[in-house]
PDB file of C-alpha atoms in Angstrom:
ATOM      1  CA  MET T   1    -168.098 -91.597  74.028  1.00 47.00           C
ATOM      2  CA  ALA T   2    -165.286 -89.622  75.598  1.00 55.00           C
ATOM      3  CA  ALA T   3    -164.658 -90.194  79.296  1.00 67.00           C
ATOM      4  CA  PHE T   4    -166.028 -87.575  81.683  1.00 75.00           C
ATOM      5  CA  ARG T   5    -163.547 -84.928  82.792  1.00 75.00           C
ATOM      6  CA  LEU T   6    -164.155 -82.135  85.254  1.00 80.00           C
ATOM      7  CA  PRO T   7    -164.231 -78.638  83.763  1.00 73.00           C
ATOM      8  CA  PRO T   8    -161.561 -76.121  84.900  1.00 77.00           C
ATOM      9  CA  LEU T   9    -162.009 -75.436  88.605  1.00 80.00           C
ATOM     10  CA  PRO T  10    -160.131 -73.656  91.391  1.00 79.00           C
ATOM     11  CA  THR T  11    -157.387 -75.882  92.783  1.00 82.00           C
ATOM     12  CA  VAL T  12    -157.869 -77.582  96.145  1.00 82.00           C
ATOM     13  CA  ARG T  13    -155.405 -75.098  97.613  1.00 83.00           C
ATOM     14  CA  GLU T  14    -157.506 -72.225  96.221  1.00 81.00           C
ATOM     15  CA  ILE T  15    -160.700 -73.798  97.622  1.00 82.00           C
ATOM     16  CA  ILE T  16    -159.057 -73.983 101.045  1.00 81.00           C
ATOM     17  CA  LYS T  17    -158.106 -70.320 100.815  1.00 83.00           C
ATOM     18  CA  LEU T  18    -161.490 -69.264  99.372  1.00 76.00           C
ATOM     19  CA  PHE T  19    -163.488 -70.802 102.219  1.00 76.00           C
ATOM     20  CA  ASN T  20    -160.840 -70.117 104.873  1.00 79.00           C
ATOM     21  CA  LEU T  21    -160.463 -73.793 105.748  1.00 77.00           C
ATOM     22  CA  ARG T  22    -158.044 -75.080 108.374  1.00 75.00           C
ATOM     23  CA  ALA T  23    -157.199 -78.672 109.211  1.00 69.00           C
ATOM     24  CA  GLN T  24    -158.251 -79.272 112.814  1.00 67.00           C
ATOM     25  CA  LYS T  25    -155.466 -81.017 114.675  1.00 61.00           C
ATOM     26  CA  GLN T  26    -157.787 -82.312 117.414  1.00 53.00           C
ATOM     27  CA  LEU T  27    -159.726 -84.200 114.721  1.00 55.00           C
ATOM     28  CA  SER T  28    -156.509 -85.494 113.085  1.00 55.00           C
ATOM     29  CA  GLN T  29    -157.507 -83.802 109.825  1.00 62.00           C
ATOM     30  CA  ASN T  30    -155.019 -83.489 107.007  1.00 70.00           C
ATOM     31  CA  PHE T  31    -155.577 -82.138 103.494  1.00 78.00           C
ATOM     32  CA  LEU T  32    -154.222 -83.926 100.416  1.00 81.00           C
ATOM     33  CA  LEU T  33    -153.443 -81.155  97.939  1.00 78.00           C
ATOM     34  CA  ASP T  34    -151.407 -82.939  95.258  1.00 86.00           C
ATOM     35  CA  LEU T  35    -153.680 -84.234  92.466  1.00 89.00           C
ATOM     36  CA  ARG T  36    -150.964 -86.689  91.427  1.00 91.00           C
ATOM     37  CA  LEU T  37    -151.114 -88.230  94.902  1.00 91.00           C
ATOM     38  CA  THR T  38    -154.928 -88.384  94.966  1.00 93.00           C
ATOM     39  CA  ASP T  39    -154.936 -89.922  91.460  1.00 94.00           C
ATOM     40  CA  LYS T  40    -152.495 -92.560  92.697  1.00 94.00           C
ATOM     41  CA  ILE T  41    -154.706 -93.331  95.711  1.00 94.00           C
ATOM     42  CA  VAL T  42    -157.830 -93.692  93.561  1.00 96.00           C
ATOM     43  CA  ARG T  43    -156.030 -95.946  91.060  1.00 96.00           C
ATOM     44  CA  GLN T  44    -155.596 -98.458  93.907  1.00 96.00           C
ATOM     45  CA  ALA T  45    -159.377 -98.984  93.806  1.00 96.00           C
ATOM     46  CA  GLY T  46    -159.088-100.459  90.310  1.00 95.00           C
ATOM     47  CA  LYS T  47    -161.327 -99.657  87.353  1.00 93.00           C
ATOM     48  CA  LEU T  48    -164.067 -97.241  88.435  1.00 96.00           C
ATOM     49  CA  LYS T  49    -165.850 -96.684  85.116  1.00 94.00           C
ATOM     50  CA  ASP T  50    -169.635 -96.699  85.764  1.00 95.00           C
ATOM     51  CA  ALA T  51    -169.021 -97.531  89.436  1.00 97.00           C
ATOM     52  CA  HIS T  52    -171.086 -96.310  92.382  1.00 98.00           C
ATOM     53  CA  VAL T  53    -168.716 -94.831  94.933  1.00 98.00           C
ATOM     54  CA  CYS T  54    -169.066 -93.598  98.496  1.00 98.00           C
ATOM     55  CA  GLU T  55    -166.293 -91.275  99.633  1.00 97.00           C
ATOM     56  CA  VAL T  56    -165.881 -90.986 103.389  1.00 95.00           C
ATOM     57  CA  GLY T  57    -164.939 -87.553 104.719  1.00 91.00           C
ATOM     58  CA  PRO T  58    -164.029 -85.859 101.411  1.00 94.00           C
ATOM     59  CA  GLY T  59    -162.946 -82.625 103.137  1.00 90.00           C
ATOM     60  CA  PRO T  60    -161.907 -79.997 100.560  1.00 91.00           C
ATOM     61  CA  GLY T  61    -162.349 -82.533  97.739  1.00 92.00           C
ATOM     62  CA  GLY T  62    -158.866 -83.601  96.615  1.00 93.00           C
ATOM     63  CA  ILE T  63    -159.677 -87.306  96.299  1.00 95.00           C
ATOM     64  CA  THR T  64    -163.185 -86.370  95.132  1.00 96.00           C
ATOM     65  CA  ARG T  65    -161.782 -84.815  91.964  1.00 95.00           C
ATOM     66  CA  SER T  66    -159.732 -87.905  91.191  1.00 95.00           C
ATOM     67  CA  ILE T  67    -162.783 -90.136  91.683  1.00 96.00           C
ATOM     68  CA  LEU T  68    -164.920 -87.999  89.365  1.00 95.00           C
ATOM     69  CA  ASN T  69    -162.228 -88.145  86.697  1.00 92.00           C
ATOM     70  CA  GLY T  70    -162.552 -91.946  86.867  1.00 91.00           C
ATOM     71  CA  ASP T  71    -165.811 -91.710  84.872  1.00 90.00           C
ATOM     72  CA  ILE T  72    -167.947 -93.105  87.709  1.00 96.00           C
ATOM     73  CA  ALA T  73    -171.753 -93.419  87.533  1.00 96.00           C
ATOM     74  CA  GLN T  74    -172.565 -91.984  90.962  1.00 96.00           C
ATOM     75  CA  LEU T  75    -170.599 -90.464  93.836  1.00 98.00           C
ATOM     76  CA  LEU T  76    -171.959 -90.227  97.363  1.00 98.00           C
ATOM     77  CA  LEU T  77    -170.051 -87.845  99.638  1.00 98.00           C
ATOM     78  CA  VAL T  78    -170.553 -88.266 103.386  1.00 97.00           C
ATOM     79  CA  GLU T  79    -169.040 -85.311 105.231  1.00 95.00           C
ATOM     80  CA  LYS T  80    -169.544 -84.480 108.906  1.00 92.00           C
ATOM     81  CA  ASP T  81    -167.795 -81.086 108.905  1.00 90.00           C
ATOM     82  CA  THR T  82    -170.087 -78.293 107.655  1.00 93.00           C
ATOM     83  CA  ARG T  83    -167.096 -76.130 106.646  1.00 91.00           C
ATOM     84  CA  PHE T  84    -166.420 -78.360 103.636  1.00 93.00           C
ATOM     85  CA  ILE T  85    -169.957 -78.476 102.215  1.00 95.00           C
ATOM     86  CA  PRO T  86    -169.767 -75.269 100.062  1.00 93.00           C
ATOM     87  CA  GLY T  87    -166.584 -76.444  98.324  1.00 93.00           C
ATOM     88  CA  LEU T  88    -168.113 -79.878  97.700  1.00 95.00           C
ATOM     89  CA  GLN T  89    -171.244 -78.259  96.272  1.00 95.00           C
ATOM     90  CA  MET T  90    -168.995 -76.496  93.770  1.00 93.00           C
ATOM     91  CA  LEU T  91    -167.724 -79.910  92.650  1.00 93.00           C
ATOM     92  CA  SER T  92    -171.291 -81.227  92.510  1.00 95.00           C
ATOM     93  CA  GLU T  93    -172.316 -78.409  90.176  1.00 94.00           C
ATOM     94  CA  ALA T  94    -169.330 -79.182  87.939  1.00 93.00           C
ATOM     95  CA  ALA T  95    -170.489 -82.801  87.590  1.00 93.00           C
ATOM     96  CA  PRO T  96    -174.282 -82.540  87.128  1.00 92.00           C
ATOM     97  CA  GLY T  97    -176.255 -85.583  88.228  1.00 92.00           C
ATOM     98  CA  LYS T  98    -173.200 -87.501  89.458  1.00 95.00           C
ATOM     99  CA  VAL T  99    -172.734 -86.232  93.017  1.00 97.00           C
ATOM    100  CA  HIS T 100    -174.955 -86.544  96.086  1.00 97.00           C
ATOM    101  CA  ILE T 101    -173.742 -84.823  99.266  1.00 97.00           C
ATOM    102  CA  VAL T 102    -174.781 -86.045 102.714  1.00 97.00           C
ATOM    103  CA  HIS T 103    -173.977 -83.871 105.705  1.00 96.00           C
ATOM    104  CA  GLY T 104    -173.664 -86.537 108.372  1.00 94.00           C
ATOM    105  CA  ASP T 105    -171.524 -89.008 110.305  1.00 93.00           C
ATOM    106  CA  ILE T 106    -170.384 -92.117 108.416  1.00 93.00           C
ATOM    107  CA  LEU T 107    -170.566 -94.076 111.706  1.00 91.00           C
ATOM    108  CA  THR T 108    -174.356 -93.636 111.776  1.00 92.00           C
ATOM    109  CA  TYR T 109    -175.180 -93.226 108.078  1.00 94.00           C
ATOM    110  CA  LYS T 110    -177.299 -96.073 106.649  1.00 92.00           C
ATOM    111  CA  MET T 111    -175.289 -96.989 103.570  1.00 92.00           C
ATOM    112  CA  GLU T 112    -177.507 -99.980 102.794  1.00 92.00           C
ATOM    113  CA  ARG T 113    -179.966 -97.467 101.311  1.00 89.00           C
ATOM    114  CA  ALA T 114    -177.366 -95.424  99.448  1.00 92.00           C
ATOM    115  CA  PHE T 115    -177.267 -97.194  96.074  1.00 94.00           C
ATOM    116  CA  PRO T 116    -179.775 -98.862  93.708  1.00 94.00           C
ATOM    117  CA  LYS T 117    -180.849-102.404  94.625  1.00 94.00           C
ATOM    118  CA  HIS T 118    -180.014-103.721  91.168  1.00 96.00           C
ATOM    119  CA  LEU T 119    -176.317-103.434  92.086  1.00 97.00           C
ATOM    120  CA  GLN T 120    -176.637-106.214  94.653  1.00 97.00           C
ATOM    121  CA  LYS T 121    -174.748-109.446  94.013  1.00 97.00           C
ATOM    122  CA  LYS T 122    -174.626-112.749  95.830  1.00 98.00           C
ATOM    123  CA  TRP T 123    -171.826-112.981  98.396  1.00 98.00           C
ATOM    124  CA  GLU T 124    -170.161-115.805  96.465  1.00 97.00           C
ATOM    125  CA  ASP T 125    -170.110-113.782  93.223  1.00 98.00           C
ATOM    126  CA  ASP T 126    -167.492-111.270  92.113  1.00 97.00           C
ATOM    127  CA  PRO T 127    -167.607-107.967  94.050  1.00 97.00           C
ATOM    128  CA  PRO T 128    -170.321-105.501  92.961  1.00 97.00           C
ATOM    129  CA  ASN T 129    -169.447-102.279  91.156  1.00 97.00           C
ATOM    130  CA  VAL T 130    -169.687-100.446  94.483  1.00 97.00           C
ATOM    131  CA  HIS T 131    -166.660 -98.909  96.193  1.00 98.00           C
ATOM    132  CA  ILE T 132    -165.856 -97.111  99.426  1.00 98.00           C
ATOM    133  CA  ILE T 133    -162.953 -94.688  99.229  1.00 97.00           C
ATOM    134  CA  GLY T 134    -161.701 -92.428 101.969  1.00 94.00           C
ATOM    135  CA  ASN T 135    -158.810 -90.587 103.543  1.00 90.00           C
ATOM    136  CA  LEU T 136    -159.440 -91.563 107.154  1.00 85.00           C
ATOM    137  CA  PRO T 137    -158.277 -89.323 109.984  1.00 77.00           C
ATOM    138  CA  PHE T 138    -156.615 -91.228 112.818  1.00 73.00           C
ATOM    139  CA  SER T 139    -159.406 -90.369 115.274  1.00 75.00           C
ATOM    140  CA  VAL T 140    -162.097 -92.209 113.292  1.00 83.00           C
ATOM    141  CA  SER T 141    -160.165 -94.960 111.524  1.00 86.00           C
ATOM    142  CA  THR T 142    -160.261 -97.623 114.279  1.00 87.00           C
ATOM    143  CA  PRO T 143    -163.985 -97.412 115.221  1.00 91.00           C
ATOM    144  CA  LEU T 144    -164.930 -97.195 111.548  1.00 92.00           C
ATOM    145  CA  ILE T 145    -162.893-100.236 110.495  1.00 93.00           C
ATOM    146  CA  ILE T 146    -164.329-102.248 113.412  1.00 94.00           C
ATOM    147  CA  ARG T 147    -167.843-101.185 112.385  1.00 95.00           C
ATOM    148  CA  TRP T 148    -167.225-102.233 108.777  1.00 96.00           C
ATOM    149  CA  LEU T 149    -165.679-105.554 109.816  1.00 95.00           C
ATOM    150  CA  GLU T 150    -168.835-106.279 111.785  1.00 96.00           C
ATOM    151  CA  ASN T 151    -170.896-105.270 108.737  1.00 97.00           C
ATOM    152  CA  VAL T 152    -168.857-107.731 106.640  1.00 97.00           C
ATOM    153  CA  SER T 153    -169.588-110.473 109.175  1.00 96.00           C
ATOM    154  CA  ASN T 154    -173.318-109.692 109.133  1.00 96.00           C
ATOM    155  CA  ARG T 155    -173.388-108.847 105.414  1.00 97.00           C
ATOM    156  CA  ASP T 156    -175.245-105.633 106.139  1.00 96.00           C
ATOM    157  CA  GLY T 157    -174.466-101.895 105.883  1.00 96.00           C
ATOM    158  CA  PRO T 158    -172.264-101.287 102.800  1.00 97.00           C
ATOM    159  CA  PHE T 159    -172.067-105.051 102.279  1.00 98.00           C
ATOM    160  CA  VAL T 160    -175.752-105.653 101.489  1.00 98.00           C
ATOM    161  CA  TYR T 161    -174.605-105.167  97.882  1.00 98.00           C
ATOM    162  CA  GLY T 162    -172.146-108.059  98.172  1.00 98.00           C
ATOM    163  CA  ARG T 163    -168.402-107.994  98.804  1.00 98.00           C
ATOM    164  CA  THR T 164    -168.063-104.222  98.453  1.00 98.00           C
ATOM    165  CA  GLN T 165    -164.433-103.155  98.024  1.00 98.00           C
ATOM    166  CA  MET T 166    -162.800-100.458 100.143  1.00 97.00           C
ATOM    167  CA  THR T 167    -159.766 -98.321  99.354  1.00 97.00           C
ATOM    168  CA  LEU T 168    -158.718 -96.371 102.427  1.00 95.00           C
ATOM    169  CA  THR T 169    -155.788 -94.194 103.358  1.00 91.00           C
ATOM    170  CA  PHE T 170    -154.458 -94.096 106.897  1.00 82.00           C
ATOM    171  CA  GLN T 171    -152.390 -91.144 108.059  1.00 68.00           C
ATOM    172  CA  LYS T 172    -149.482 -91.649 110.435  1.00 59.00           C
ATOM    173  CA  GLU T 173    -149.426 -88.076 111.706  1.00 52.00           C
ATOM    174  CA  VAL T 174    -151.213 -84.823 110.951  1.00 44.00           C
ATOM    175  CA  ALA T 175    -147.964 -82.908 110.644  1.00 44.00           C
ATOM    176  CA  GLU T 176    -146.126 -85.361 108.372  1.00 49.00           C
ATOM    177  CA  VAL T 177    -148.087 -86.597 105.365  1.00 79.00           C
ATOM    178  CA  ASP T 178    -147.075 -90.252 105.620  1.00 69.00           C
ATOM    179  CA  VAL T 179    -150.006 -91.979 103.898  1.00 73.00           C
ATOM    180  CA  SER T 180    -150.632 -95.718 103.703  1.00 86.00           C
ATOM    181  CA  VAL T 181    -153.200 -96.926 101.159  1.00 92.00           C
ATOM    182  CA  VAL T 182    -154.961-100.209 101.882  1.00 93.00           C
ATOM    183  CA  HIS T 183    -157.345-101.971  99.508  1.00 96.00           C
ATOM    184  CA  PHE T 184    -159.845-104.379 101.113  1.00 96.00           C
ATOM    185  CA  THR T 185    -161.933-107.060  99.405  1.00 97.00           C
ATOM    186  CA  PRO T 186    -164.022-109.193 101.806  1.00 98.00           C
ATOM    187  CA  LEU T 187    -163.399-112.936 101.632  1.00 97.00           C
ATOM    188  CA  VAL T 188    -166.161-115.318 100.596  1.00 97.00           C
ATOM    189  CA  GLN T 189    -165.494-117.318 103.770  1.00 96.00           C
ATOM    190  CA  PRO T 190    -163.956-115.784 106.919  1.00 96.00           C
ATOM    191  CA  LYS T 191    -160.676-117.152 108.223  1.00 96.00           C
ATOM    192  CA  ILE T 192    -162.238-117.479 111.690  1.00 97.00           C
ATOM    193  CA  GLN T 193    -165.633-119.189 111.747  1.00 96.00           C
ATOM    194  CA  GLN T 194    -166.907-117.617 114.961  1.00 97.00           C
ATOM    195  CA  PRO T 195    -169.356-114.764 115.768  1.00 97.00           C
ATOM    196  CA  PHE T 196    -167.858-111.318 115.227  1.00 97.00           C
ATOM    197  CA  LYS T 197    -168.412-110.197 118.833  1.00 97.00           C
ATOM    198  CA  LEU T 198    -166.488-113.194 120.141  1.00 98.00           C
ATOM    199  CA  VAL T 199    -163.577-112.604 117.759  1.00 98.00           C
ATOM    200  CA  GLU T 200    -163.555-108.901 118.617  1.00 97.00           C
ATOM    201  CA  LYS T 201    -163.463-109.641 122.348  1.00 98.00           C
ATOM    202  CA  VAL T 202    -160.568-112.093 122.057  1.00 98.00           C
ATOM    203  CA  VAL T 203    -158.481-109.840 119.770  1.00 98.00           C
ATOM    204  CA  LYS T 204    -159.203-106.744 121.866  1.00 96.00           C
ATOM    205  CA  SER T 205    -158.208-108.526 125.074  1.00 98.00           C
ATOM    206  CA  VAL T 206    -154.983-109.903 123.630  1.00 98.00           C
ATOM    207  CA  PHE T 207    -153.934-106.471 122.349  1.00 97.00           C
ATOM    208  CA  GLN T 208    -154.885-104.775 125.620  1.00 95.00           C
ATOM    209  CA  PHE T 209    -151.273-105.368 126.697  1.00 95.00           C
ATOM    210  CA  ARG T 210    -149.510-105.235 123.352  1.00 93.00           C
ATOM    211  CA  ARG T 211    -145.999-104.980 124.825  1.00 95.00           C
ATOM    212  CA  LYS T 212    -146.457-107.915 127.187  1.00 97.00           C
ATOM    213  CA  TYR T 213    -146.726-111.654 126.528  1.00 98.00           C
ATOM    214  CA  CYS T 214    -150.040-112.671 124.946  1.00 98.00           C
ATOM    215  CA  CYS T 215    -150.959-114.683 128.056  1.00 98.00           C
ATOM    216  CA  ARG T 216    -151.504-111.380 129.907  1.00 97.00           C
ATOM    217  CA  GLY T 217    -154.276-110.374 127.510  1.00 98.00           C
ATOM    218  CA  VAL T 218    -155.813-113.856 127.511  1.00 98.00           C
ATOM    219  CA  GLU T 219    -156.022-113.726 131.322  1.00 98.00           C
ATOM    220  CA  ILE T 220    -158.490-110.817 131.324  1.00 97.00           C
ATOM    221  CA  LEU T 221    -161.037-112.930 129.468  1.00 98.00           C
ATOM    222  CA  PHE T 222    -161.658-114.691 132.794  1.00 98.00           C
ATOM    223  CA  PRO T 223    -162.804-113.668 136.299  1.00 96.00           C
ATOM    224  CA  GLU T 224    -160.015-113.144 138.808  1.00 94.00           C
ATOM    225  CA  ALA T 225    -160.905-116.191 140.899  1.00 93.00           C
ATOM    226  CA  GLU T 226    -160.138-118.597 138.043  1.00 96.00           C
ATOM    227  CA  ARG T 227    -157.960-116.405 135.833  1.00 96.00           C
ATOM    228  CA  LEU T 228    -154.657-118.295 135.865  1.00 97.00           C
ATOM    229  CA  GLU T 229    -156.212-121.746 135.588  1.00 97.00           C
ATOM    230  CA  LYS T 230    -158.607-120.824 132.746  1.00 98.00           C
ATOM    231  CA  SER T 231    -156.094-118.785 130.747  1.00 98.00           C
ATOM    232  CA  GLU T 232    -153.587-121.641 130.873  1.00 98.00           C
ATOM    233  CA  GLN T 233    -156.339-124.012 129.754  1.00 98.00           C
ATOM    234  CA  MET T 234    -157.295-121.763 126.828  1.00 98.00           C
ATOM    235  CA  LEU T 235    -153.708-121.337 125.639  1.00 98.00           C
ATOM    236  CA  MET T 236    -153.165-125.075 125.866  1.00 98.00           C
ATOM    237  CA  LEU T 237    -156.358-125.821 123.900  1.00 98.00           C
ATOM    238  CA  ALA T 238    -155.282-123.290 121.261  1.00 98.00           C
ATOM    239  CA  ASP T 239    -151.702-124.593 121.185  1.00 98.00           C
ATOM    240  CA  VAL T 240    -150.371-121.029 121.518  1.00 98.00           C
ATOM    241  CA  ASP T 241    -147.039-120.218 123.149  1.00 98.00           C
ATOM    242  CA  PRO T 242    -147.911-117.908 126.100  1.00 98.00           C
ATOM    243  CA  THR T 243    -144.608-116.027 125.694  1.00 97.00           C
ATOM    244  CA  LEU T 244    -145.446-114.756 122.207  1.00 98.00           C
ATOM    245  CA  ARG T 245    -146.307-111.074 122.051  1.00 98.00           C
ATOM    246  CA  PRO T 246    -149.619-110.004 120.443  1.00 98.00           C
ATOM    247  CA  ALA T 247    -147.983-108.729 117.229  1.00 96.00           C
ATOM    248  CA  GLN T 248    -146.270-112.106 116.777  1.00 98.00           C
ATOM    249  CA  LEU T 249    -149.557-114.024 116.648  1.00 98.00           C
ATOM    250  CA  SER T 250    -150.721-115.210 113.230  1.00 98.00           C
ATOM    251  CA  ILE T 251    -154.286-115.480 111.920  1.00 97.00           C
ATOM    252  CA  LEU T 252    -154.092-119.211 112.717  1.00 98.00           C
ATOM    253  CA  HIS T 253    -153.127-118.406 116.310  1.00 98.00           C
ATOM    254  CA  PHE T 254    -156.134-116.124 116.660  1.00 98.00           C
ATOM    255  CA  LYS T 255    -158.394-118.714 115.030  1.00 98.00           C
ATOM    256  CA  ASN T 256    -157.264-121.303 117.555  1.00 98.00           C
ATOM    257  CA  LEU T 257    -157.681-118.853 120.446  1.00 98.00           C
ATOM    258  CA  CYS T 258    -161.213-117.948 119.313  1.00 98.00           C
ATOM    259  CA  ASP T 259    -162.162-121.607 118.837  1.00 98.00           C
ATOM    260  CA  ALA T 260    -160.808-122.460 122.305  1.00 98.00           C
ATOM    261  CA  TYR T 261    -162.625-119.514 123.924  1.00 98.00           C
ATOM    262  CA  ARG T 262    -165.881-120.495 122.166  1.00 98.00           C
ATOM    263  CA  LYS T 263    -165.566-124.047 123.543  1.00 98.00           C
ATOM    264  CA  MET T 264    -165.060-122.687 127.053  1.00 98.00           C
ATOM    265  CA  CYS T 265    -168.012-120.287 126.655  1.00 98.00           C
ATOM    266  CA  ASP T 266    -170.209-123.178 125.556  1.00 98.00           C
ATOM    267  CA  GLU T 267    -169.224-125.036 128.723  1.00 97.00           C
ATOM    268  CA  ASP T 268    -169.785-121.977 130.953  1.00 97.00           C
ATOM    269  CA  THR T 269    -172.757-119.928 129.706  1.00 94.00           C
ATOM    270  CA  ASN T 270    -171.861-116.960 131.945  1.00 96.00           C
ATOM    271  CA  LEU T 271    -168.301-116.640 130.678  1.00 97.00           C
ATOM    272  CA  PHE T 272    -168.872-114.540 127.553  1.00 97.00           C
ATOM    273  CA  SER T 273    -170.746-111.852 129.509  1.00 97.00           C
ATOM    274  CA  TYR T 274    -167.795-111.428 131.882  1.00 97.00           C
ATOM    275  CA  ASN T 275    -166.190-107.990 131.600  1.00 96.00           C
ATOM    276  CA  TYR T 276    -162.739-107.346 133.039  1.00 95.00           C
ATOM    277  CA  ARG T 277    -163.232-103.595 133.365  1.00 92.00           C
ATOM    278  CA  GLU T 278    -166.557-104.031 135.156  1.00 93.00           C
ATOM    279  CA  GLU T 279    -164.872-106.321 137.673  1.00 92.00           C
ATOM    280  CA  LEU T 280    -162.184-103.657 138.270  1.00 90.00           C
ATOM    281  CA  LYS T 281    -164.873-100.986 138.783  1.00 90.00           C
ATOM    282  CA  GLN T 282    -166.743-103.241 141.186  1.00 88.00           C
ATOM    283  CA  LYS T 283    -163.575-103.828 143.233  1.00 84.00           C
ATOM    284  CA  LYS T 284    -162.935-100.069 143.371  1.00 85.00           C
ATOM    285  CA  ARG T 285    -166.515 -99.452 144.545  1.00 83.00           C
ATOM    286  CA  ILE T 286    -166.108-102.076 147.278  1.00 77.00           C
ATOM    287  CA  ARG T 287    -162.777-100.568 148.403  1.00 78.00           C
ATOM    288  CA  LYS T 288    -164.281 -97.077 148.412  1.00 71.00           C
ATOM    289  CA  LYS T 289    -167.271 -98.264 150.430  1.00 67.00           C
ATOM    290  CA  GLY T 290    -164.900 -99.964 152.886  1.00 66.00           C
ATOM    291  CA  HIS T 291    -162.884 -96.755 153.320  1.00 65.00           C
ATOM    292  CA  LEU T 292    -166.066 -94.741 153.930  1.00 62.00           C
ATOM    293  CA  GLU T 293    -167.322 -97.219 156.523  1.00 61.00           C
ATOM    294  CA  GLN T 294    -163.930 -97.185 158.243  1.00 65.00           C
ATOM    295  CA  SER T 295    -163.938 -93.360 158.296  1.00 63.00           C
ATOM    296  CA  GLU T 296    -167.445 -93.317 159.804  1.00 62.00           C
ATOM    297  CA  GLN T 297    -166.379 -95.747 162.508  1.00 64.00           C
ATOM    298  CA  GLU T 298    -163.305 -93.604 163.297  1.00 58.00           C
ATOM    299  CA  ASP T 299    -165.513 -90.507 163.503  1.00 58.00           C
ATOM    300  CA  GLN T 300    -167.836 -92.241 165.943  1.00 60.00           C
ATOM    301  CA  LEU T 301    -164.871 -93.153 168.123  1.00 54.00           C
TER     302      LEU T 301
END
């Protein structure tokens, strides 16, 4: 049988004009209008014939058209912005039975219920014929990637089907269409064998001061009273040079840091719950209370 091709439709540029659409700068939105570019992005996902695909934030539908031309079995579109729904419905009507549109937020959408159960594969097997594709605006890319990394760790969300592949574009700026395409395939075994929340906390802390030495970020994993001593101990256990900057650290460095932090958390059961920002807030509250008490005493005098 011949591969599915979309019938003649208004161009993406014409759709934008028809529905009076504007990219919202505050949401870091940017429209991809060149079908050659969207075809190139979709090709990075590999063979999509008979695949089940979820497109994140399809907007006016540029990438959507390229996905549909890939002869997929089913396409789920999750779009938060109501302005784009009419244009996407036009695409849905042009591909009967292939497109399901969800008006909602991908951060809260339950993708584990999105596709048929028979698509599920064991984690150790080859990836399932399930793909996530999306042109991610800058404002949502970081929280979404962190959410999906946690899903990978827990093997839930989009990864209940197995090692679901993701092909995502990241935009440098709204004004200049500098697009990076990244294809992700989850590993069978993680490089760091520690709970996701622990890894996230260590990495987040280290990159809190990305222009400083990595020891500065390691320090905020510990309460002020024992900060220098414990951070030096952790870096020594991990065999990490404290004068390296965060971007210079390798996966092995982070593995060693996470393993060292886990050992210290096992020895001190209160350590993992420590929060640097909460300690700062508490100190500010104490200082503020002290100033108020001093002012009251001065008033009484």
